[in-house]
Amino acid sequence: MNAGNAVFELNEKCFIPSPTQQIHSNIIESAGVELFVLRLDLMHPWVNGNKWYKLKYNLLEAEEKSFSTLLTFGGAYSNHIFATAAAGKLFGLQTIGIIRGEERLPLNPTLSFAVQQGMQLVYCDRTSYRQRHTPELHAQLRERYGEVFIIPEGGSNLNGVRGCTEILPEANDFDVICVACGTGTTFAGILLSLTQKQRGIAFPVLKNGGFLKQEIDSLLESYLASGLPTPNNSLCSWELICNYHFGGYAKINDELLKFSQQFQQTYDIPLDYVYTAKMFYGVMDLLQQGFFRKGDRILLIHTGGLQGNLGIQQKTAKFKT
Ligand SMILES: *Cc1c(COP(=O)(O)O)cnc(C)c1O
């Protein structure tokens, strides 16, 4: 059987189509807009969100090239490590996770899940970890672990962008698409799938996220130069909104915690603190400032990542005692 087909078959069998859900509130109504949430968090209990889309064509390439082992990189709370471990198990591939920093026991929920899924964890000091994109380190890793298919941290390569061009439902009629942004890979894929009439807005979750403008431009450029399929040839307008990072990557405060708890109570939609809570907070705030045009149909992409909340709850519980 063609391995690529196996991925697509599993794709059909394992993943439920992500529902789009409209939400209502006084703030939304007063802004004169309609607001929808695309629930990528619901597609599969473990392999979901943008991390699945970023993995998809990497898995396909690994299978087409007959690799039996995936090797990738991530921090100790990484959604990508979690998803790669689960996807490896689901698709019958071995997985090795190069984890930034030293081993801490007991393992946090992310890493103990990864181990349960069969991932081999290899800890890497922070200095060597900085070499994670270099051919030298990749050669060393191949020497030590054999013929491994290397996926970059976060699944952030052109295969990752390609998968993210498939996030939105085809021929959708939203005016504005909002997404939380780490490396910009997901946003780049989404932009490639929008028409010229649509608008993309990304919310970097790290401090001083303005540098992502260039990163995203160069991702778009290399994607278009690569000959990989593009749903649209013309790019829409897009912007970064950089002031909802709450102090930086994985930083949270009481206001953000309260916002996501209230949001979950009101709409029965859980948000993760690292990514989606910041973007949803930002959108709600911008609505009150009259940022959007009256009549806009706005789509917020719930990129998943909920597994990370377990680790954060553990950390904040420790904090408080
Ligand atoms: C990784 C992640 C992102 C950011 O994706 P990029 O492609 O790096 O911008 C957004 N949301 C969630 C939940 C994530 O896990």
Tab-separated table of C-alpha atoms in Angstrom, residues 6-241:
chain	number	residue	atom	x	y	z
A	6	ALA	CA	-2.323	5.601	4.378
A	7	VAL	CA	-1.912	9.063	5.855
A	8	PHE	CA	-4.862	10.369	3.882
A	9	GLU	CA	-6.958	7.365	4.840
A	10	LEU	CA	-6.165	7.878	8.495
A	11	ASN	CA	-6.853	11.540	7.968
A	12	GLU	CA	-10.417	10.658	6.923
A	13	LYS	CA	-10.870	8.074	9.654
A	14	CYS	CA	-9.307	9.840	12.615
A	15	PHE	CA	-10.116	13.478	12.240
A	16	ILE	CA	-13.476	15.092	12.600
A	17	PRO	CA	-14.020	18.166	10.430
A	18	SER	CA	-13.490	21.295	12.521
A	19	PRO	CA	-16.780	23.047	13.249
A	20	THR	CA	-17.213	26.802	12.820
A	21	GLN	CA	-19.145	28.292	15.661
A	22	GLN	CA	-20.691	31.758	15.837
A	23	ILE	CA	-20.485	33.574	19.147
A	24	HIS	CA	-22.562	36.483	20.392
A	25	SER	CA	-22.041	39.193	22.983
A	26	ASN	CA	-22.943	42.836	23.538
A	27	ILE	CA	-19.439	43.859	22.537
A	28	ILE	CA	-19.701	41.976	19.248
A	29	GLU	CA	-23.177	43.323	18.490
A	30	SER	CA	-22.230	46.922	19.343
A	31	ALA	CA	-19.251	46.686	17.018
A	32	GLY	CA	-21.689	45.730	14.254
A	33	VAL	CA	-19.717	42.629	13.256
A	34	GLU	CA	-20.251	38.881	13.194
A	35	LEU	CA	-17.727	36.690	14.982
A	36	PHE	CA	-16.966	33.035	14.316
A	37	VAL	CA	-14.511	30.547	15.802
A	38	LEU	CA	-12.953	27.736	13.753
A	39	ARG	CA	-12.434	24.938	16.275
A	40	LEU	CA	-9.246	23.163	15.181
A	41	ASP	CA	-8.939	22.060	18.816
A	42	LEU	CA	-11.734	19.544	18.252
A	43	MET	CA	-10.429	17.576	15.265
A	44	HIS	CA	-8.669	14.888	17.294
A	45	PRO	CA	-7.988	14.553	21.031
A	46	TRP	CA	-4.168	14.650	20.620
A	47	VAL	CA	-3.227	15.437	17.053
A	48	ASN	CA	-5.038	18.677	16.478
A	49	GLY	CA	-4.809	22.389	15.915
A	50	ASN	CA	-2.316	24.004	13.599
A	51	LYS	CA	0.284	21.456	14.730
A	52	TRP	CA	-1.505	18.736	12.771
A	53	TYR	CA	-1.572	20.871	9.627
A	54	LYS	CA	2.131	21.629	10.018
A	55	LEU	CA	2.904	17.924	10.439
A	56	LYS	CA	0.747	16.576	7.637
A	57	TYR	CA	3.047	17.056	4.617
A	58	ASN	CA	6.094	16.302	6.736
A	59	LEU	CA	4.579	12.902	7.579
A	60	LEU	CA	3.697	12.360	3.938
A	61	GLU	CA	7.222	13.161	2.807
A	62	ALA	CA	8.701	10.891	5.487
A	63	GLU	CA	6.462	8.037	4.382
A	64	GLU	CA	7.029	8.603	0.684
A	65	LYS	CA	10.765	8.494	1.293
A	66	SER	CA	10.383	5.340	3.414
A	67	PHE	CA	11.699	6.762	6.653
A	68	SER	CA	10.607	4.867	9.732
A	69	THR	CA	11.722	7.445	12.319
A	70	LEU	CA	10.868	11.110	12.805
A	71	LEU	CA	13.184	13.365	14.773
A	72	THR	CA	12.165	16.810	15.902
A	73	PHE	CA	12.884	19.576	18.423
A	74	GLY	CA	10.962	21.421	21.117
A	75	GLY	CA	10.745	22.848	24.602
A	76	ALA	CA	9.496	20.836	27.555
A	77	TYR	CA	5.902	22.119	27.157
A	78	SER	CA	5.833	22.060	23.370
A	79	ASN	CA	2.545	21.455	21.557
A	80	HIS	CA	4.604	20.285	18.601
A	81	ILE	CA	6.438	17.603	20.614
A	82	PHE	CA	3.097	16.425	21.973
A	83	ALA	CA	1.475	16.271	18.511
A	84	THR	CA	4.499	14.640	16.846
A	85	ALA	CA	4.642	11.901	19.485
A	86	ALA	CA	0.933	11.177	19.034
A	87	ALA	CA	1.051	11.362	15.237
A	88	GLY	CA	4.041	9.009	15.149
A	89	LYS	CA	2.119	6.465	17.164
A	90	LEU	CA	-1.009	6.904	15.034
A	91	PHE	CA	0.863	6.530	11.739
A	92	GLY	CA	3.300	3.841	12.849
A	93	LEU	CA	6.485	5.899	12.835
A	94	GLN	CA	9.118	5.950	15.570
A	95	THR	CA	9.730	9.360	17.111
A	96	ILE	CA	12.705	11.041	18.761
A	97	GLY	CA	12.251	14.378	20.520
A	98	ILE	CA	15.270	16.604	21.118
A	99	ILE	CA	14.189	18.553	24.185
A	100	ARG	CA	15.679	21.937	25.117
A	101	GLY	CA	17.232	21.979	28.583
A	102	GLU	CA	17.862	19.388	31.262
A	103	GLU	CA	15.720	16.489	32.278
A	104	ARG	CA	13.360	17.295	35.163
A	105	LEU	CA	11.675	14.484	37.024
A	106	PRO	CA	8.885	13.738	37.408
A	107	LEU	CA	8.189	14.477	33.758
A	108	ASN	CA	5.650	17.230	33.137
A	109	PRO	CA	2.326	16.234	31.493
A	110	THR	CA	3.557	17.061	27.956
A	111	LEU	CA	6.674	14.927	28.153
A	112	SER	CA	5.113	12.039	30.044
A	113	PHE	CA	2.440	11.881	27.337
A	114	ALA	CA	5.157	11.909	24.664
A	115	VAL	CA	6.909	8.996	26.361
A	116	GLN	CA	3.622	7.090	26.638
A	117	GLN	CA	3.224	7.489	22.884
A	118	GLY	CA	6.635	5.893	22.436
A	119	MET	CA	8.738	8.983	21.829
A	120	GLN	CA	12.383	8.728	22.804
A	121	LEU	CA	13.407	11.918	24.615
A	122	VAL	CA	16.921	13.291	24.261
A	123	TYR	CA	17.832	16.337	26.349
A	124	CYS	CA	19.981	19.003	24.842
A	125	ASP	CA	21.696	21.894	26.626
A	126	ARG	CA	20.548	25.346	25.560
A	127	THR	CA	23.766	26.202	23.732
A	128	SER	CA	23.712	23.133	21.509
A	129	TYR	CA	19.970	23.546	21.063
A	130	ARG	CA	20.656	26.835	19.286
A	131	GLN	CA	22.292	24.745	16.535
A	132	ARG	CA	18.993	22.985	15.829
A	133	HIS	CA	18.667	24.406	12.317
A	134	THR	CA	22.245	23.690	11.203
A	135	PRO	CA	23.274	20.916	8.792
A	136	GLU	CA	26.210	20.126	11.139
A	137	LEU	CA	23.940	19.211	14.029
A	138	HIS	CA	21.632	17.303	11.673
A	139	ALA	CA	24.592	15.281	10.408
A	140	GLN	CA	25.612	14.481	13.990
A	141	LEU	CA	22.085	13.409	14.827
A	142	ARG	CA	21.942	11.148	11.749
A	143	GLU	CA	25.221	9.604	12.753
A	144	ARG	CA	23.903	8.843	16.204
A	145	TYR	CA	20.291	7.907	15.435
A	146	GLY	CA	20.501	6.562	11.902
A	147	GLU	CA	18.322	7.568	8.948
A	148	VAL	CA	15.884	9.891	10.659
A	149	PHE	CA	13.466	12.286	8.965
A	150	ILE	CA	14.147	15.636	10.595
A	151	ILE	CA	11.253	18.012	11.147
A	152	PRO	CA	12.190	21.492	12.388
A	153	GLU	CA	10.944	22.836	15.712
A	154	GLY	CA	7.241	23.644	15.552
A	155	GLY	CA	6.897	21.890	12.175
A	156	SER	CA	7.890	25.232	10.717
A	157	ASN	CA	9.083	24.520	7.188
A	158	LEU	CA	7.494	24.776	3.744
A	159	ASN	CA	5.677	21.469	4.302
A	160	GLY	CA	4.246	23.134	7.381
A	161	VAL	CA	3.138	26.177	5.411
A	162	ARG	CA	1.584	23.904	2.812
A	163	GLY	CA	-0.512	22.091	5.406
A	164	CYS	CA	-1.724	25.413	6.774
A	165	THR	CA	-3.061	26.439	3.348
A	166	GLU	CA	-5.700	23.762	4.043
A	167	ILE	CA	-6.897	25.105	7.403
A	168	LEU	CA	-9.735	27.269	6.143
A	169	PRO	CA	-12.863	25.798	4.626
A	170	GLU	CA	-12.792	26.246	0.849
A	171	ALA	CA	-14.646	29.212	-0.625
A	172	ASN	CA	-15.350	30.751	2.747
A	173	ASP	CA	-16.879	34.229	2.909
A	174	PHE	CA	-15.107	35.715	5.923
A	175	ASP	CA	-13.752	39.249	5.611
A	176	VAL	CA	-11.117	39.027	8.317
A	177	ILE	CA	-9.165	36.026	9.611
A	178	CYS	CA	-7.384	36.264	12.976
A	179	VAL	CA	-4.743	33.877	14.260
A	180	ALA	CA	-2.197	33.703	17.080
A	181	CYS	CA	1.361	33.740	15.844
A	182	GLY	CA	4.625	32.207	17.072
A	183	THR	CA	6.891	31.691	14.069
A	184	GLY	CA	4.338	32.907	11.500
A	185	THR	CA	4.298	29.588	9.609
A	186	THR	CA	0.609	29.022	10.241
A	187	PHE	CA	-0.268	32.588	9.325
A	188	ALA	CA	1.759	32.351	6.098
A	189	GLY	CA	-0.182	29.243	5.052
A	190	ILE	CA	-3.469	30.910	5.833
A	191	LEU	CA	-2.528	34.035	3.866
A	192	LEU	CA	-1.753	31.884	0.833
A	193	SER	CA	-5.292	30.530	0.995
A	194	LEU	CA	-7.076	33.889	1.218
A	195	THR	CA	-8.466	35.877	-1.680
A	196	GLN	CA	-7.533	39.492	-2.334
A	197	LYS	CA	-10.783	40.679	-0.789
A	198	GLN	CA	-9.966	39.068	2.547
A	199	ARG	CA	-7.684	40.364	5.280
A	200	GLY	CA	-5.367	38.454	7.626
A	201	ILE	CA	-4.465	39.618	11.126
A	202	ALA	CA	-1.871	37.856	13.256
A	203	PHE	CA	-1.235	38.356	16.962
A	204	PRO	CA	2.378	37.534	17.925
A	205	VAL	CA	2.562	35.995	21.396
A	206	LEU	CA	6.168	36.995	21.912
A	207	LYS	CA	7.487	40.386	22.876
A	208	ASN	CA	8.646	42.703	20.085
A	209	GLY	CA	6.910	40.534	17.505
A	210	GLY	CA	7.428	43.141	14.775
A	211	PHE	CA	10.389	41.188	13.372
A	212	LEU	CA	7.870	38.578	12.203
A	213	LYS	CA	6.820	40.889	9.368
A	214	GLN	CA	10.067	40.062	7.570
A	215	GLU	CA	9.971	36.382	8.538
A	216	ILE	CA	6.475	36.037	7.121
A	217	ASP	CA	7.377	37.938	3.956
A	218	SER	CA	10.321	35.626	3.359
A	219	LEU	CA	8.256	32.509	4.119
A	220	LEU	CA	5.675	33.667	1.560
A	221	GLU	CA	8.391	34.420	-0.947
A	222	SER	CA	10.138	31.056	-0.583
A	223	TYR	CA	6.817	29.233	-0.678
A	224	LEU	CA	5.785	30.959	-3.906
A	225	ALA	CA	9.225	30.271	-5.385
A	226	SER	CA	9.087	26.595	-4.375
A	227	GLY	CA	6.433	25.555	-6.851
A	228	LEU	CA	4.323	23.965	-4.117
A	229	PRO	CA	0.592	24.269	-4.778
A	230	THR	CA	-1.043	27.590	-3.896
A	231	PRO	CA	-4.792	27.986	-3.591
A	232	ASN	CA	-4.465	31.654	-4.686
A	233	ASN	CA	-1.898	33.503	-6.734
A	234	SER	CA	-2.611	36.957	-5.404
A	235	LEU	CA	-1.895	37.874	-1.823
A	236	CYS	CA	-4.377	39.680	0.376
A	237	SER	CA	-3.477	42.477	2.758
A	238	TRP	CA	-2.336	41.517	6.219
A	239	GLU	CA	-0.960	42.958	9.410
A	240	LEU	CA	0.562	42.067	12.745
A	241	ILE	CA	-0.884	43.358	15.996
